[in-house]
Amino acid sequence: MSGQKRATLSRGVRLGAEALGRPRSSAMRRQEARDGYLMILPWLVGFLGLVLGPMIASFLISFTNWQLVVAPQWIGLENYVTMLSKDSLIRASLADTAFYAFISTPLYACIGLGLALALQRRRRGLYFYRTIYFLPSITPVVASTLLWMLIFEPSFGWASYVLQFLHLPQQLWLSDPHEAKPVLIVMYLWGAGGSLPIFLAGLNAIPAELYEAAAVDGASGWRIFRGITLPLVSPVLFFILVTGFIAGFQVFTPAYVATGGTGNPEHSTLFFALYLYNNAFRYLNMGYASAMAWLLFVIVLGFTIVQFGVARRLVYYESSPDA
């Protein structure tokens, strides 16, 4: 670099440093604030109009008896009293939802982690298998549910043919109240590859030196997984579990498509979100449905807070260098 260019660069660096250290005027600060608010204006309008506004309206509607076609009537806490003490379907729907969420979410996380471990190492056709396992997660839920309904059709479905080939008793699948929820869980687990990229990112972030040191010490595969892989991938696992439980508590589409919104047989698939939808748009009881929505919000929020409390002891986060 010539002396002239070096001098020009040095002068530019000096002027930039002086500009950074120079106190900004009040007019400049106001201009920066206006620019900042202008940049976030689209998000702010969307948040107020599509999130906060409807939430406030839903909270107020939950204290009314509103049948949509007539003016709402203020009834206070009557919807909440009915929901918590008089409506037996509320308890049944909560039980169905809890069964689905607490069975499907851990299995979803375990399958996703297992697939990531199997597909982490370089091998022939690696990207092909990663793509194949990920594709079901981007298939539209309605389309995949209809496909699985054909598979589990009692008369001519592939699942029945397999049982017949193995000389096992035939099952009613979605027509049996004891089998309907497990079938819906199987439908959900078909898309467990959706967590594959996240788990792969977490696994690839683990330093290879740790595995090399464990191998030198003669650690077995299980001890390496329990002592290195699982702790270091626990933040990713925690994220999958939190988002999975939130989605599990709000399960709606598979049950709606498979049962036509009825939650049959014998209300065994009447999940809470499905029952909420029926109250709002089938029975036109919008006030009661709004109260149900807030109950679901409190349940999901409370369980998420519990998960974060447990995570303080079970989830490992590497300390930053400055900590």
Short mmCIF file of N, CA and C in Angstrom, two decimals, residues 40-58:
data_model
loop_
_atom_site.label_atom_id
_atom_site.label_comp_id
_atom_site.label_asym_id
_atom_site.label_seq_id
_atom_site.Cartn_x
_atom_site.Cartn_y
_atom_site.Cartn_z
N ILE A 40 -40.40 -0.43 12.18
CA ILE A 40 -41.19 -1.47 12.86
C ILE A 40 -42.69 -1.24 12.71
N LEU A 41 -43.08 -0.19 11.97
CA LEU A 41 -44.50 0.12 11.84
C LEU A 41 -45.32 -1.03 11.26
N PRO A 42 -44.88 -1.71 10.18
CA PRO A 42 -45.69 -2.84 9.66
C PRO A 42 -45.93 -3.93 10.72
N TRP A 43 -44.85 -4.29 11.45
CA TRP A 43 -45.03 -5.29 12.50
C TRP A 43 -45.94 -4.77 13.60
N LEU A 44 -45.79 -3.50 13.97
CA LEU A 44 -46.59 -2.93 15.06
C LEU A 44 -48.07 -2.92 14.69
N VAL A 45 -48.37 -2.53 13.44
CA VAL A 45 -49.77 -2.53 12.99
C VAL A 45 -50.33 -3.95 12.98
N GLY A 46 -49.53 -4.90 12.49
CA GLY A 46 -49.98 -6.29 12.48
C GLY A 46 -50.20 -6.83 13.87
N PHE A 47 -49.30 -6.49 14.81
CA PHE A 47 -49.44 -6.98 16.18
C PHE A 47 -50.68 -6.40 16.85
N LEU A 48 -50.90 -5.11 16.69
CA LEU A 48 -52.07 -4.48 17.33
C LEU A 48 -53.38 -4.94 16.69
N GLY A 49 -53.37 -5.06 15.35
CA GLY A 49 -54.62 -5.39 14.66
C GLY A 49 -54.92 -6.86 14.58
N LEU A 50 -53.90 -7.72 14.59
CA LEU A 50 -54.12 -9.15 14.39
C LEU A 50 -53.82 -10.01 15.61
N VAL A 51 -53.17 -9.45 16.64
CA VAL A 51 -52.83 -10.24 17.82
C VAL A 51 -53.42 -9.61 19.08
N LEU A 52 -52.92 -8.45 19.46
CA LEU A 52 -53.35 -7.84 20.72
C LEU A 52 -54.82 -7.45 20.69
N GLY A 53 -55.25 -6.83 19.59
CA GLY A 53 -56.65 -6.42 19.48
C GLY A 53 -57.61 -7.59 19.59
N PRO A 54 -57.44 -8.65 18.79
CA PRO A 54 -58.32 -9.81 18.93
C PRO A 54 -58.24 -10.47 20.29
N MET A 55 -57.09 -10.47 20.94
CA MET A 55 -56.99 -11.06 22.28
C MET A 55 -57.84 -10.28 23.28
N ILE A 56 -57.76 -8.96 23.23
CA ILE A 56 -58.58 -8.14 24.14
C ILE A 56 -60.06 -8.35 23.84
N ALA A 57 -60.42 -8.37 22.55
CA ALA A 57 -61.83 -8.59 22.18
C ALA A 57 -62.31 -9.96 22.65
N SER A 58 -61.47 -10.99 22.49
CA SER A 58 -61.84 -12.33 22.93
C SER A 58 -62.04 -12.38 24.45
#
